Amino acid sequence: MIENISMKSIHSLFSLSGKTAVITNGGKGIGLATAKRLSELGAHVFLADKDLETAEKRSRELNQRGLKATAIKLDISNEDHTIRVTEIATKETSSLDIWCNLSENTLNTPLEKLNINLMDTYIGSRIAIAKMPVGNFRCSC
């Protein structure tokens, strides 16, 4: 018999309870909106941002609402920073399940835009996916 899903809450259908998400540029804009939604669905979110002060402020706001959020400094153009962020996230929560590349692109030169839009996204995803458990929920966007 097909289960009647209309009786289930949206939260239970899309629960991210026990999952860990890192959101680049998580302290503002689309990154913050994504962090809010993922944390509302139960994920522990890491607001990874160059602007640590803003990320910390937003993280406190989420925590005050009873959600799980941690601010962390990340310069997505620095591969060592990206490795460090994945290591901290997995050490604090014992897993890394979701990596969202939402870096802000306010740079002017075509080469800078290419590095953010292509290379930094590729490097971030490559590093994050290597930390994600094989066979489990794995997502990099």
PDB file of C-alpha atoms in Angstrom:
ATOM      1  CA  MET A   1       0.000   0.000   0.000  1.00  0.00           C
ATOM      2  CA  ILE A   2       1.278   3.484  -0.821  1.00  0.00           C
ATOM      3  CA  GLU A   3       1.884   5.575   2.257  1.00  0.00           C
ATOM      4  CA  ASN A   4      -0.224   8.701   2.544  1.00  0.00           C
ATOM      5  CA  ILE A   5       2.471  11.372   2.516  1.00  0.00           C
ATOM      6  CA  SER A   6      -0.043  14.182   2.849  1.00  0.00           C
ATOM      7  CA  MET A   7      -0.153  13.406   6.569  1.00  0.00           C
ATOM      8  CA  LYS A   8       3.583  13.915   6.970  1.00  0.00           C
ATOM      9  CA  SER A   9       5.064  17.301   7.621  1.00  0.00           C
ATOM     10  CA  ILE A  10       7.325  18.867   5.028  1.00  0.00           C
ATOM     11  CA  HIS A  11      10.097  18.820   7.644  1.00  0.00           C
ATOM     12  CA  SER A  12       9.929  15.047   8.058  1.00  0.00           C
ATOM     13  CA  LEU A  13       9.991  14.535   4.284  1.00  0.00           C
ATOM     14  CA  PHE A  14      13.054  16.736   3.823  1.00  0.00           C
ATOM     15  CA  SER A  15      14.750  16.364   7.194  1.00  0.00           C
ATOM     16  CA  LEU A  16      18.478  17.048   7.297  1.00  0.00           C
ATOM     17  CA  SER A  17      18.749  16.153  10.955  1.00  0.00           C
ATOM     18  CA  GLY A  18      22.237  14.875  11.721  1.00  0.00           C
ATOM     19  CA  LYS A  19      23.680  16.272   8.478  1.00  0.00           C
ATOM     20  CA  THR A  20      26.450  18.851   8.208  1.00  0.00           C
ATOM     21  CA  ALA A  21      26.453  21.605   5.598  1.00  0.00           C
ATOM     22  CA  VAL A  22      29.173  24.103   4.717  1.00  0.00           C
ATOM     23  CA  ILE A  23      27.927  27.180   2.888  1.00  0.00           C
ATOM     24  CA  THR A  24      30.546  29.421   1.323  1.00  0.00           C
ATOM     25  CA  ASN A  25      29.687  33.109   1.611  1.00  0.00           C
ATOM     26  CA  GLY A  26      27.273  31.968   4.314  1.00  0.00           C
ATOM     27  CA  GLY A  27      27.168  35.245   6.209  1.00  0.00           C
ATOM     28  CA  LYS A  28      25.088  37.176   3.694  1.00  0.00           C
ATOM     29  CA  GLY A  29      22.859  37.076   0.636  1.00  0.00           C
ATOM     30  CA  ILE A  30      22.022  33.770  -1.010  1.00  0.00           C
ATOM     31  CA  GLY A  31      24.544  31.994   1.219  1.00  0.00           C
ATOM     32  CA  LEU A  32      22.777  33.158   4.371  1.00  0.00           C
ATOM     33  CA  ALA A  33      19.343  32.312   2.948  1.00  0.00           C
ATOM     34  CA  THR A  34      20.608  28.813   2.103  1.00  0.00           C
ATOM     35  CA  ALA A  35      22.123  28.413   5.581  1.00  0.00           C
ATOM     36  CA  LYS A  36      18.838  29.447   7.200  1.00  0.00           C
ATOM     37  CA  ARG A  37      16.797  26.963   5.193  1.00  0.00           C
ATOM     38  CA  LEU A  38      19.214  24.048   5.694  1.00  0.00           C
ATOM     39  CA  SER A  39      19.439  24.721   9.435  1.00  0.00           C
ATOM     40  CA  GLU A  40      15.627  24.922   9.665  1.00  0.00           C
ATOM     41  CA  LEU A  41      15.574  21.450   8.114  1.00  0.00           C
ATOM     42  CA  GLY A  42      17.884  20.198  10.868  1.00  0.00           C
ATOM     43  CA  ALA A  43      21.399  20.474   9.430  1.00  0.00           C
ATOM     44  CA  HIS A  44      24.313  21.876  11.399  1.00  0.00           C
ATOM     45  CA  VAL A  45      25.438  24.669   9.105  1.00  0.00           C
ATOM     46  CA  PHE A  46      28.878  26.217   8.853  1.00  0.00           C
ATOM     47  CA  LEU A  47      28.724  29.793   7.604  1.00  0.00           C
ATOM     48  CA  ALA A  48      32.085  29.914   5.832  1.00  0.00           C
ATOM     49  CA  ASP A  49      32.881  33.474   4.869  1.00  0.00           C
ATOM     50  CA  LYS A  50      35.822  35.858   4.347  1.00  0.00           C
ATOM     51  CA  ASP A  51      33.965  38.274   6.619  1.00  0.00           C
ATOM     52  CA  LEU A  52      34.146  36.321   9.880  1.00  0.00           C
ATOM     53  CA  GLU A  53      32.533  39.100  11.932  1.00  0.00           C
ATOM     54  CA  THR A  54      29.359  39.031   9.827  1.00  0.00           C
ATOM     55  CA  ALA A  55      29.302  35.227   9.764  1.00  0.00           C
ATOM     56  CA  GLU A  56      29.615  35.144  13.572  1.00  0.00           C
ATOM     57  CA  LYS A  57      26.741  37.605  13.957  1.00  0.00           C
ATOM     58  CA  ARG A  58      24.487  35.564  11.667  1.00  0.00           C
ATOM     59  CA  SER A  59      25.539  32.329  13.348  1.00  0.00           C
ATOM     60  CA  ARG A  60      24.541  33.748  16.755  1.00  0.00           C
ATOM     61  CA  GLU A  61      21.162  34.765  15.331  1.00  0.00           C
ATOM     62  CA  LEU A  62      20.532  31.241  14.062  1.00  0.00           C
ATOM     63  CA  ASN A  63      21.662  29.687  17.347  1.00  0.00           C
ATOM     64  CA  GLN A  64      19.311  32.009  19.282  1.00  0.00           C
ATOM     65  CA  ARG A  65      16.470  30.500  17.245  1.00  0.00           C
ATOM     66  CA  GLY A  66      17.511  27.038  18.444  1.00  0.00           C
ATOM     67  CA  LEU A  67      19.255  26.118  15.209  1.00  0.00           C
ATOM     68  CA  LYS A  68      22.794  24.740  14.848  1.00  0.00           C
ATOM     69  CA  ALA A  69      25.226  27.150  13.199  1.00  0.00           C
ATOM     70  CA  THR A  70      28.954  27.784  13.368  1.00  0.00           C
ATOM     71  CA  ALA A  71      30.860  30.662  11.786  1.00  0.00           C
ATOM     72  CA  ILE A  72      34.213  29.973  10.211  1.00  0.00           C
ATOM     73  CA  LYS A  73      36.626  32.088   8.190  1.00  0.00           C
ATOM     74  CA  LEU A  74      37.113  30.960   4.609  1.00  0.00           C
ATOM     75  CA  ASP A  75      38.954  32.507   1.700  1.00  0.00           C
ATOM     76  CA  ILE A  76      37.648  30.215  -1.041  1.00  0.00           C
ATOM     77  CA  SER A  77      40.537  31.218  -3.304  1.00  0.00           C
ATOM     78  CA  ASN A  78      42.963  29.660  -0.794  1.00  0.00           C
ATOM     79  CA  GLU A  79      43.035  25.869  -1.087  1.00  0.00           C
ATOM     80  CA  ASP A  80      44.566  25.501   2.400  1.00  0.00           C
ATOM     81  CA  HIS A  81      41.625  27.446   3.893  1.00  0.00           C
ATOM     82  CA  THR A  82      39.194  25.131   2.148  1.00  0.00           C
ATOM     83  CA  ILE A  83      40.972  22.032   3.463  1.00  0.00           C
ATOM     84  CA  ARG A  84      40.986  23.535   6.971  1.00  0.00           C
ATOM     85  CA  VAL A  85      37.240  24.270   6.834  1.00  0.00           C
ATOM     86  CA  THR A  86      36.408  20.690   5.805  1.00  0.00           C
ATOM     87  CA  GLU A  87      38.633  19.334   8.576  1.00  0.00           C
ATOM     88  CA  ILE A  88      37.029  21.558  11.228  1.00  0.00           C
ATOM     89  CA  ALA A  89      33.495  20.709  10.081  1.00  0.00           C
ATOM     90  CA  THR A  90      34.167  16.963  10.138  1.00  0.00           C
ATOM     91  CA  LYS A  91      35.966  17.173  13.484  1.00  0.00           C
ATOM     92  CA  GLU A  92      33.115  19.101  15.142  1.00  0.00           C
ATOM     93  CA  THR A  93      30.253  17.069  13.703  1.00  0.00           C
ATOM     94  CA  SER A  94      31.945  13.840  12.537  1.00  0.00           C
ATOM     95  CA  SER A  95      30.608  14.206   8.995  1.00  0.00           C
ATOM     96  CA  LEU A  96      30.366  16.502   6.008  1.00  0.00           C
ATOM     97  CA  ASP A  97      27.283  15.929   3.879  1.00  0.00           C
ATOM     98  CA  ILE A  98      26.563  19.136   1.963  1.00  0.00           C
ATOM     99  CA  TRP A  99      28.910  21.713   0.428  1.00  0.00           C
ATOM    100  CA  CYS A 100      27.350  24.806  -1.173  1.00  0.00           C
ATOM    101  CA  ASN A 101      29.603  26.959  -3.353  1.00  0.00           C
ATOM    102  CA  LEU A 102      27.900  30.338  -3.112  1.00  0.00           C
ATOM    103  CA  SER A 103      30.863  32.668  -3.252  1.00  0.00           C
ATOM    104  CA  GLU A 104      30.166  36.265  -4.081  1.00  0.00           C
ATOM    105  CA  ASN A 105      31.544  37.432  -7.389  1.00  0.00           C
ATOM    106  CA  THR A 106      32.031  41.176  -7.202  1.00  0.00           C
ATOM    107  CA  LEU A 107      35.414  41.156  -8.887  1.00  0.00           C
ATOM    108  CA  ASN A 108      36.025  43.105 -12.064  1.00  0.00           C
ATOM    109  CA  THR A 109      38.521  41.314 -14.261  1.00  0.00           C
ATOM    110  CA  PRO A 110      37.505  38.335 -16.404  1.00  0.00           C
ATOM    111  CA  LEU A 111      40.313  36.219 -14.929  1.00  0.00           C
ATOM    112  CA  GLU A 112      39.160  36.935 -11.354  1.00  0.00           C
ATOM    113  CA  LYS A 113      35.593  36.023 -12.300  1.00  0.00           C
ATOM    114  CA  LEU A 114      36.776  32.813 -13.956  1.00  0.00           C
ATOM    115  CA  ASN A 115      38.762  31.848 -10.864  1.00  0.00           C
ATOM    116  CA  ILE A 116      35.764  32.328  -8.560  1.00  0.00           C
ATOM    117  CA  ASN A 117      33.121  30.856 -10.860  1.00  0.00           C
ATOM    118  CA  LEU A 118      35.080  27.893 -12.123  1.00  0.00           C
ATOM    119  CA  MET A 119      38.338  27.114 -10.375  1.00  0.00           C
ATOM    120  CA  ASP A 120      37.378  27.920  -6.777  1.00  0.00           C
ATOM    121  CA  THR A 121      34.080  26.082  -7.175  1.00  0.00           C
ATOM    122  CA  TYR A 122      35.882  23.055  -8.598  1.00  0.00           C
ATOM    123  CA  ILE A 123      38.557  23.069  -5.886  1.00  0.00           C
ATOM    124  CA  GLY A 124      36.001  23.524  -3.090  1.00  0.00           C
ATOM    125  CA  SER A 125      33.826  20.701  -4.390  1.00  0.00           C
ATOM    126  CA  ARG A 126      36.784  18.374  -4.958  1.00  0.00           C
ATOM    127  CA  ILE A 127      38.079  18.862  -1.415  1.00  0.00           C
ATOM    128  CA  ALA A 128      34.636  18.601   0.182  1.00  0.00           C
ATOM    129  CA  ILE A 129      33.547  15.485  -1.704  1.00  0.00           C
ATOM    130  CA  ALA A 130      36.755  13.725  -0.614  1.00  0.00           C
ATOM    131  CA  LYS A 131      35.651  14.269   3.016  1.00  0.00           C
ATOM    132  CA  MET A 132      32.094  13.038   2.470  1.00  0.00           C
ATOM    133  CA  PRO A 133      31.192   9.482   3.444  1.00  0.00           C
ATOM    134  CA  VAL A 134      31.009   7.110   0.484  1.00  0.00           C
ATOM    135  CA  GLY A 135      27.582   5.610  -0.036  1.00  0.00           C
ATOM    136  CA  ASN A 136      25.806   8.205   2.087  1.00  0.00           C
ATOM    137  CA  PHE A 137      24.080  11.425   1.174  1.00  0.00           C
ATOM    138  CA  ARG A 138      26.609  13.477  -0.795  1.00  0.00           C
ATOM    139  CA  CYS A 139      25.859  16.882  -2.212  1.00  0.00           C
ATOM    140  CA  SER A 140      28.018  19.632  -3.618  1.00  0.00           C
ATOM    141  CA  CYS A 141      26.402  22.530  -5.425  1.00  0.00           C
TER     142      CYS A 141
END
